[in-house]
Amino acid sequence: MHSYESQTQWTWAAAVAISSVLARDLQQQPRARLLLSGGSTPAPVYEALSKAPLDWDRVDVALVDERWLLPDDPDSNSRLIRESLLRNNAAAARFENITRPGRSIEEAVSAANLHAQAPAGVVVLGMGEDGHTASLFPRMQHLDAALDSRAAYVPVDATGCPGAGKFLRRISLTPAGLAPAHTRLLLIRGESKRKLLDRVLDGDDAHEYPARIAFLTPGAPLHIHWCP
């Protein structure tokens, strides 16, 4: 657990943590792979990360999840990543859109799983007010199948899940997709998320709080970065 007194400290500390791991990966292998979550919370971190002096042309950036929207849609995670991260030094990174014009959701999932054959080294997760992470929502229909899937990505239907808003069709990373990463980070802000985190950590039922996959999935330890 890494706690900070201000959003500025949180932003730069998280960005440095991510860039340090990517730099280490680039020293050890030809390419590094980074999976990012959407939402407004991590955007400042991505903006700070974009200035890191890395060999970004050897970094593959992909998504933890995506709404069933075209990449240019203002509400898509793809657009958020392009506008926050893929600028400054990070403009040279290779970015993988999950959705694409003319691609069905089944084709999009297949493409995401094909890319995932090169496992991500670093995964940046978020957590919603309902305890969801990626696009895995509490008590979501077919959540069992997503949690137990051997595929890295699955299509999901969030009908009946208030936390999904109007975006019901989505593509999400699964525990199987998270497991290979050697570094996991959870970025959260605010007192309400801190209180929710205490409840999430005090249990092991991923159906109640799917964010629990961040630490229940075997593999790397979870690094939590929080500020008020």
PDB file of C-alpha atoms in Angstrom:
ATOM      1  CA  MET A   1       0.000   0.000   0.000  1.00  0.00           C
ATOM      2  CA  HIS A   2       1.470   3.326  -1.103  1.00  0.00           C
ATOM      3  CA  SER A   3      -0.334   6.378   0.322  1.00  0.00           C
ATOM      4  CA  TYR A   4       0.317   9.997  -0.669  1.00  0.00           C
ATOM      5  CA  GLU A   5      -0.712  13.335   0.766  1.00  0.00           C
ATOM      6  CA  SER A   6      -1.712  14.937  -2.517  1.00  0.00           C
ATOM      7  CA  GLN A   7      -2.861  14.041  -5.996  1.00  0.00           C
ATOM      8  CA  THR A   8       0.333  15.541  -7.415  1.00  0.00           C
ATOM      9  CA  GLN A   9       2.510  13.218  -5.331  1.00  0.00           C
ATOM     10  CA  TRP A  10       0.281  10.267  -6.229  1.00  0.00           C
ATOM     11  CA  THR A  11       0.384  11.099  -9.929  1.00  0.00           C
ATOM     12  CA  TRP A  12       4.152  11.335 -10.239  1.00  0.00           C
ATOM     13  CA  ALA A  13       4.930   8.453  -7.884  1.00  0.00           C
ATOM     14  CA  ALA A  14       2.649   6.110  -9.819  1.00  0.00           C
ATOM     15  CA  ALA A  15       4.095   7.283 -13.143  1.00  0.00           C
ATOM     16  CA  VAL A  16       7.647   6.728 -11.882  1.00  0.00           C
ATOM     17  CA  ALA A  17       6.720   3.269 -10.593  1.00  0.00           C
ATOM     18  CA  ILE A  18       5.357   2.257 -13.997  1.00  0.00           C
ATOM     19  CA  SER A  19       8.206   3.785 -15.989  1.00  0.00           C
ATOM     20  CA  SER A  20      10.832   2.141 -13.747  1.00  0.00           C
ATOM     21  CA  VAL A  21       9.393  -1.304 -14.388  1.00  0.00           C
ATOM     22  CA  LEU A  22       9.129  -0.646 -18.119  1.00  0.00           C
ATOM     23  CA  ALA A  23      12.746   0.528 -18.185  1.00  0.00           C
ATOM     24  CA  ARG A  24      13.828  -2.678 -16.458  1.00  0.00           C
ATOM     25  CA  ASP A  25      11.845  -4.769 -18.931  1.00  0.00           C
ATOM     26  CA  LEU A  26      13.420  -2.944 -21.871  1.00  0.00           C
ATOM     27  CA  GLN A  27      16.852  -3.698 -20.478  1.00  0.00           C
ATOM     28  CA  GLN A  28      16.063  -7.390 -20.333  1.00  0.00           C
ATOM     29  CA  GLN A  29      14.057  -7.975 -23.510  1.00  0.00           C
ATOM     30  CA  PRO A  30      13.398  -6.488 -26.963  1.00  0.00           C
ATOM     31  CA  ARG A  31       9.929  -5.159 -26.143  1.00  0.00           C
ATOM     32  CA  ALA A  32       7.855  -4.288 -23.076  1.00  0.00           C
ATOM     33  CA  ARG A  33       4.083  -4.707 -22.825  1.00  0.00           C
ATOM     34  CA  LEU A  34       1.784  -2.482 -20.757  1.00  0.00           C
ATOM     35  CA  LEU A  35      -1.958  -2.927 -20.123  1.00  0.00           C
ATOM     36  CA  LEU A  36      -3.925   0.143 -19.043  1.00  0.00           C
ATOM     37  CA  SER A  37      -7.367   0.730 -17.571  1.00  0.00           C
ATOM     38  CA  GLY A  38      -9.673   3.534 -18.630  1.00  0.00           C
ATOM     39  CA  GLY A  39     -11.597   6.019 -16.528  1.00  0.00           C
ATOM     40  CA  SER A  40     -10.855   9.507 -15.301  1.00  0.00           C
ATOM     41  CA  THR A  41      -8.798   8.407 -12.269  1.00  0.00           C
ATOM     42  CA  PRO A  42      -5.602   7.248 -14.038  1.00  0.00           C
ATOM     43  CA  ALA A  43      -5.541   9.890 -16.786  1.00  0.00           C
ATOM     44  CA  PRO A  44      -3.174  12.262 -14.891  1.00  0.00           C
ATOM     45  CA  VAL A  45      -0.799   9.353 -14.291  1.00  0.00           C
ATOM     46  CA  TYR A  46      -0.787   8.529 -17.983  1.00  0.00           C
ATOM     47  CA  GLU A  47      -0.075  12.158 -18.844  1.00  0.00           C
ATOM     48  CA  ALA A  48       2.902  12.164 -16.483  1.00  0.00           C
ATOM     49  CA  LEU A  49       4.057   8.774 -17.783  1.00  0.00           C
ATOM     50  CA  SER A  50       4.045  10.105 -21.348  1.00  0.00           C
ATOM     51  CA  LYS A  51       7.072  12.255 -20.451  1.00  0.00           C
ATOM     52  CA  ALA A  52       9.204   9.340 -19.224  1.00  0.00           C
ATOM     53  CA  PRO A  53      12.510   8.992 -21.132  1.00  0.00           C
ATOM     54  CA  LEU A  54      11.921   5.440 -22.343  1.00  0.00           C
ATOM     55  CA  ASP A  55      12.490   3.714 -25.671  1.00  0.00           C
ATOM     56  CA  TRP A  56       8.779   4.006 -26.338  1.00  0.00           C
ATOM     57  CA  ASP A  57       9.105   2.616 -29.835  1.00  0.00           C
ATOM     58  CA  ARG A  58       9.752  -0.722 -28.103  1.00  0.00           C
ATOM     59  CA  VAL A  59       6.683  -0.510 -25.848  1.00  0.00           C
ATOM     60  CA  ASP A  60       3.363  -2.151 -26.737  1.00  0.00           C
ATOM     61  CA  VAL A  61       0.385  -0.527 -25.033  1.00  0.00           C
ATOM     62  CA  ALA A  62      -2.945  -2.345 -24.810  1.00  0.00           C
ATOM     63  CA  LEU A  63      -6.185  -2.097 -22.848  1.00  0.00           C
ATOM     64  CA  VAL A  64      -7.429  -3.901 -19.772  1.00  0.00           C
ATOM     65  CA  ASP A  65     -10.948  -3.525 -21.115  1.00  0.00           C
ATOM     66  CA  GLU A  66     -13.005  -1.623 -23.646  1.00  0.00           C
ATOM     67  CA  ARG A  67     -16.603  -0.588 -24.106  1.00  0.00           C
ATOM     68  CA  TRP A  68     -18.199  -1.767 -27.340  1.00  0.00           C
ATOM     69  CA  LEU A  69     -17.474   1.569 -28.995  1.00  0.00           C
ATOM     70  CA  LEU A  70     -15.331   2.632 -31.910  1.00  0.00           C
ATOM     71  CA  PRO A  71     -11.820   3.798 -30.970  1.00  0.00           C
ATOM     72  CA  ASP A  72     -12.577   7.460 -31.737  1.00  0.00           C
ATOM     73  CA  ASP A  73     -15.707   7.584 -29.591  1.00  0.00           C
ATOM     74  CA  PRO A  74     -15.261  10.136 -26.768  1.00  0.00           C
ATOM     75  CA  ASP A  75     -16.367   7.492 -24.229  1.00  0.00           C
ATOM     76  CA  SER A  76     -13.953   4.786 -25.393  1.00  0.00           C
ATOM     77  CA  ASN A  77     -10.908   3.799 -23.397  1.00  0.00           C
ATOM     78  CA  SER A  78      -8.895   3.867 -26.610  1.00  0.00           C
ATOM     79  CA  ARG A  79      -9.471   7.566 -27.014  1.00  0.00           C
ATOM     80  CA  LEU A  80      -8.587   8.224 -23.376  1.00  0.00           C
ATOM     81  CA  ILE A  81      -5.245   6.440 -23.801  1.00  0.00           C
ATOM     82  CA  ARG A  82      -4.447   8.269 -27.028  1.00  0.00           C
ATOM     83  CA  GLU A  83      -5.238  11.668 -25.520  1.00  0.00           C
ATOM     84  CA  SER A  84      -3.504  11.120 -22.175  1.00  0.00           C
ATOM     85  CA  LEU A  85      -0.572   8.754 -22.803  1.00  0.00           C
ATOM     86  CA  LEU A  86       0.242   8.640 -26.506  1.00  0.00           C
ATOM     87  CA  ARG A  87       1.810  12.073 -26.618  1.00  0.00           C
ATOM     88  CA  ASN A  88       5.186  13.603 -25.739  1.00  0.00           C
ATOM     89  CA  ASN A  89       7.791  10.808 -25.584  1.00  0.00           C
ATOM     90  CA  ALA A  90       5.133   8.087 -25.491  1.00  0.00           C
ATOM     91  CA  ALA A  91       3.797   9.089 -28.909  1.00  0.00           C
ATOM     92  CA  ALA A  92       6.246   6.519 -30.312  1.00  0.00           C
ATOM     93  CA  ALA A  93       4.605   3.581 -28.495  1.00  0.00           C
ATOM     94  CA  ARG A  94       2.642   0.960 -30.419  1.00  0.00           C
ATOM     95  CA  PHE A  95      -1.009   1.005 -29.346  1.00  0.00           C
ATOM     96  CA  GLU A  96      -3.458  -1.849 -29.873  1.00  0.00           C
ATOM     97  CA  ASN A  97      -7.101  -0.866 -30.313  1.00  0.00           C
ATOM     98  CA  ILE A  98      -9.455  -3.677 -29.353  1.00  0.00           C
ATOM     99  CA  THR A  99     -12.382  -2.421 -31.412  1.00  0.00           C
ATOM    100  CA  ARG A 100     -12.198  -1.443 -35.052  1.00  0.00           C
ATOM    101  CA  PRO A 101     -14.721  -0.392 -37.726  1.00  0.00           C
ATOM    102  CA  GLY A 102     -16.243  -3.466 -39.356  1.00  0.00           C
ATOM    103  CA  ARG A 103     -14.979  -5.836 -36.641  1.00  0.00           C
ATOM    104  CA  SER A 104     -17.555  -7.877 -34.740  1.00  0.00           C
ATOM    105  CA  ILE A 105     -17.276  -8.234 -30.993  1.00  0.00           C
ATOM    106  CA  GLU A 106     -16.265 -11.872 -31.443  1.00  0.00           C
ATOM    107  CA  GLU A 107     -13.516 -10.822 -33.864  1.00  0.00           C
ATOM    108  CA  ALA A 108     -12.409  -8.104 -31.442  1.00  0.00           C
ATOM    109  CA  VAL A 109     -12.089 -10.624 -28.612  1.00  0.00           C
ATOM    110  CA  SER A 110     -10.145 -13.008 -30.859  1.00  0.00           C
ATOM    111  CA  ALA A 111      -7.759 -10.218 -31.864  1.00  0.00           C
ATOM    112  CA  ALA A 112      -7.238  -9.208 -28.225  1.00  0.00           C
ATOM    113  CA  ASN A 113      -6.494 -12.806 -27.288  1.00  0.00           C
ATOM    114  CA  LEU A 114      -4.059 -13.113 -30.179  1.00  0.00           C
ATOM    115  CA  HIS A 115      -2.131 -10.067 -28.928  1.00  0.00           C
ATOM    116  CA  ALA A 116      -2.261 -11.475 -25.380  1.00  0.00           C
ATOM    117  CA  GLN A 117      -0.137 -14.422 -26.462  1.00  0.00           C
ATOM    118  CA  ALA A 118       2.667 -11.974 -25.718  1.00  0.00           C
ATOM    119  CA  PRO A 119       1.943 -11.623 -21.982  1.00  0.00           C
ATOM    120  CA  ALA A 120       1.869  -8.165 -20.439  1.00  0.00           C
ATOM    121  CA  GLY A 121       4.597  -7.323 -17.973  1.00  0.00           C
ATOM    122  CA  VAL A 122       2.732  -4.457 -16.297  1.00  0.00           C
ATOM    123  CA  VAL A 123      -1.027  -4.200 -15.697  1.00  0.00           C
ATOM    124  CA  VAL A 124      -2.610  -1.026 -14.328  1.00  0.00           C
ATOM    125  CA  LEU A 125      -6.020  -1.629 -12.766  1.00  0.00           C
ATOM    126  CA  GLY A 126      -8.729   0.632 -11.427  1.00  0.00           C
ATOM    127  CA  MET A 127     -11.681   0.057  -9.122  1.00  0.00           C
ATOM    128  CA  GLY A 128     -15.205   1.419  -9.423  1.00  0.00           C
ATOM    129  CA  GLU A 129     -17.420   2.555  -6.573  1.00  0.00           C
ATOM    130  CA  ASP A 130     -19.223  -0.788  -6.836  1.00  0.00           C
ATOM    131  CA  GLY A 131     -16.010  -2.775  -6.544  1.00  0.00           C
ATOM    132  CA  HIS A 132     -15.684  -3.662 -10.211  1.00  0.00           C
ATOM    133  CA  THR A 133     -12.379  -3.828 -12.024  1.00  0.00           C
ATOM    134  CA  ALA A 134     -11.769  -4.034 -15.763  1.00  0.00           C
ATOM    135  CA  SER A 135     -15.317  -4.700 -17.049  1.00  0.00           C
ATOM    136  CA  LEU A 136     -16.104  -7.352 -14.465  1.00  0.00           C
ATOM    137  CA  PHE A 137     -19.042  -6.107 -12.382  1.00  0.00           C
ATOM    138  CA  PRO A 138     -20.512  -7.510  -9.152  1.00  0.00           C
ATOM    139  CA  ARG A 139     -23.045 -10.282  -9.764  1.00  0.00           C
ATOM    140  CA  MET A 140     -22.822  -9.730 -13.523  1.00  0.00           C
ATOM    141  CA  GLN A 141     -24.459 -12.422 -15.607  1.00  0.00           C
ATOM    142  CA  HIS A 142     -21.956 -15.058 -16.708  1.00  0.00           C
ATOM    143  CA  LEU A 143     -19.390 -13.631 -14.273  1.00  0.00           C
ATOM    144  CA  ASP A 144     -18.483 -17.198 -13.301  1.00  0.00           C
ATOM    145  CA  ALA A 145     -17.537 -17.978 -16.882  1.00  0.00           C
ATOM    146  CA  ALA A 146     -15.386 -14.856 -17.139  1.00  0.00           C
ATOM    147  CA  LEU A 147     -13.596 -15.558 -13.859  1.00  0.00           C
ATOM    148  CA  ASP A 148     -12.942 -19.182 -14.837  1.00  0.00           C
ATOM    149  CA  SER A 149     -12.071 -18.572 -18.492  1.00  0.00           C
ATOM    150  CA  ARG A 150      -8.701 -19.690 -19.769  1.00  0.00           C
ATOM    151  CA  ALA A 151      -8.780 -16.894 -22.336  1.00  0.00           C
ATOM    152  CA  ALA A 152      -7.140 -13.566 -21.561  1.00  0.00           C
ATOM    153  CA  TYR A 153     -10.156 -11.589 -22.842  1.00  0.00           C
ATOM    154  CA  VAL A 154     -13.873 -12.331 -22.988  1.00  0.00           C
ATOM    155  CA  PRO A 155     -16.973 -10.456 -24.164  1.00  0.00           C
ATOM    156  CA  VAL A 156     -19.250  -9.432 -21.293  1.00  0.00           C
ATOM    157  CA  ASP A 157     -22.837  -8.268 -20.907  1.00  0.00           C
ATOM    158  CA  ALA A 158     -23.279  -5.859 -17.994  1.00  0.00           C
ATOM    159  CA  THR A 159     -27.069  -5.653 -18.221  1.00  0.00           C
ATOM    160  CA  GLY A 160     -28.467  -4.962 -14.750  1.00  0.00           C
ATOM    161  CA  CYS A 161     -25.161  -3.626 -13.394  1.00  0.00           C
ATOM    162  CA  PRO A 162     -25.573   0.035 -12.352  1.00  0.00           C
ATOM    163  CA  GLY A 163     -21.823   0.610 -12.388  1.00  0.00           C
ATOM    164  CA  ALA A 164     -21.699  -0.065 -16.119  1.00  0.00           C
ATOM    165  CA  GLY A 165     -23.907   2.907 -16.914  1.00  0.00           C
ATOM    166  CA  LYS A 166     -25.251   2.817 -20.461  1.00  0.00           C
ATOM    167  CA  PHE A 167     -22.280   0.819 -21.753  1.00  0.00           C
ATOM    168  CA  LEU A 168     -23.500  -2.749 -21.387  1.00  0.00           C
ATOM    169  CA  ARG A 169     -21.545  -4.590 -24.069  1.00  0.00           C
ATOM    170  CA  ARG A 170     -17.849  -4.710 -23.276  1.00  0.00           C
ATOM    171  CA  ILE A 171     -14.639  -6.699 -23.641  1.00  0.00           C
ATOM    172  CA  SER A 172     -12.690  -7.463 -20.485  1.00  0.00           C
ATOM    173  CA  LEU A 173      -9.445  -8.898 -19.258  1.00  0.00           C
ATOM    174  CA  THR A 174      -9.882 -12.031 -17.144  1.00  0.00           C
ATOM    175  CA  PRO A 175      -7.857 -13.433 -14.237  1.00  0.00           C
ATOM    176  CA  ALA A 176      -6.145 -15.667 -16.808  1.00  0.00           C
ATOM    177  CA  GLY A 177      -5.048 -12.550 -18.684  1.00  0.00           C
ATOM    178  CA  LEU A 178      -3.855 -10.881 -15.497  1.00  0.00           C
ATOM    179  CA  ALA A 179      -1.911 -13.848 -14.112  1.00  0.00           C
ATOM    180  CA  PRO A 180       1.225 -13.679 -16.335  1.00  0.00           C
ATOM    181  CA  ALA A 181       2.056 -10.045 -15.464  1.00  0.00           C
ATOM    182  CA  HIS A 182       5.039  -9.582 -13.153  1.00  0.00           C
ATOM    183  CA  THR A 183       3.758  -6.174 -11.942  1.00  0.00           C
ATOM    184  CA  ARG A 184       0.215  -5.231 -10.906  1.00  0.00           C
ATOM    185  CA  LEU A 185      -0.813  -1.755  -9.843  1.00  0.00           C
ATOM    186  CA  LEU A 186      -4.169  -0.525  -8.546  1.00  0.00           C
ATOM    187  CA  LEU A 187      -4.687   3.240  -8.817  1.00  0.00           C
ATOM    188  CA  ILE A 188      -7.395   4.734  -6.599  1.00  0.00           C
ATOM    189  CA  ARG A 189      -8.221   8.150  -5.157  1.00  0.00           C
ATOM    190  CA  GLY A 190     -10.593   9.483  -2.512  1.00  0.00           C
ATOM    191  CA  GLU A 191     -11.840   8.517   0.923  1.00  0.00           C
ATOM    192  CA  SER A 192     -14.790   6.524  -0.407  1.00  0.00           C
ATOM    193  CA  LYS A 193     -12.481   4.316  -2.462  1.00  0.00           C
ATOM    194  CA  ARG A 194     -10.213   3.870   0.569  1.00  0.00           C
ATOM    195  CA  LYS A 195     -13.153   2.631   2.667  1.00  0.00           C
ATOM    196  CA  LEU A 196     -14.271   0.381  -0.171  1.00  0.00           C
ATOM    197  CA  LEU A 197     -10.736  -0.986  -0.479  1.00  0.00           C
ATOM    198  CA  ASP A 198     -10.855  -2.083   3.171  1.00  0.00           C
ATOM    199  CA  ARG A 199     -13.999  -4.113   2.404  1.00  0.00           C
ATOM    200  CA  VAL A 200     -12.506  -5.537  -0.768  1.00  0.00           C
ATOM    201  CA  LEU A 201      -9.352  -6.662   1.025  1.00  0.00           C
ATOM    202  CA  ASP A 202     -11.410  -8.210   3.834  1.00  0.00           C
ATOM    203  CA  GLY A 203     -12.781 -11.108   1.816  1.00  0.00           C
ATOM    204  CA  ASP A 204     -12.213 -13.521  -1.030  1.00  0.00           C
ATOM    205  CA  ASP A 205     -15.501 -13.605  -2.955  1.00  0.00           C
ATOM    206  CA  ALA A 206     -14.822 -12.127  -6.386  1.00  0.00           C
ATOM    207  CA  HIS A 207     -18.543 -12.250  -7.190  1.00  0.00           C
ATOM    208  CA  GLU A 208     -19.191  -9.673  -4.471  1.00  0.00           C
ATOM    209  CA  TYR A 209     -16.263  -7.468  -5.471  1.00  0.00           C
ATOM    210  CA  PRO A 210     -14.565  -8.475  -8.735  1.00  0.00           C
ATOM    211  CA  ALA A 211     -11.717  -6.083  -7.858  1.00  0.00           C
ATOM    212  CA  ARG A 212     -10.533  -8.899  -5.599  1.00  0.00           C
ATOM    213  CA  ILE A 213      -9.031 -10.612  -8.641  1.00  0.00           C
ATOM    214  CA  ALA A 214      -6.260  -8.008  -8.391  1.00  0.00           C
ATOM    215  CA  PHE A 215      -4.828  -9.808  -5.357  1.00  0.00           C
ATOM    216  CA  LEU A 216      -6.548 -13.218  -5.466  1.00  0.00           C
ATOM    217  CA  THR A 217      -5.214 -14.165  -8.897  1.00  0.00           C
ATOM    218  CA  PRO A 218      -2.014 -16.175  -8.388  1.00  0.00           C
ATOM    219  CA  GLY A 219       1.167 -14.472  -9.498  1.00  0.00           C
ATOM    220  CA  ALA A 220       2.614 -11.060  -8.772  1.00  0.00           C
ATOM    221  CA  PRO A 221       1.842  -9.064  -5.615  1.00  0.00           C
ATOM    222  CA  LEU A 222      -0.488  -6.084  -5.911  1.00  0.00           C
ATOM    223  CA  HIS A 223       0.846  -2.538  -5.429  1.00  0.00           C
ATOM    224  CA  ILE A 224      -1.911  -0.116  -4.421  1.00  0.00           C
ATOM    225  CA  HIS A 225      -1.377   3.620  -4.964  1.00  0.00           C
ATOM    226  CA  TRP A 226      -3.869   5.862  -3.120  1.00  0.00           C
ATOM    227  CA  CYS A 227      -4.317   9.535  -2.305  1.00  0.00           C
ATOM    228  CA  PRO A 228      -7.218  11.469  -0.755  1.00  0.00           C
TER     229      PRO A 228
END
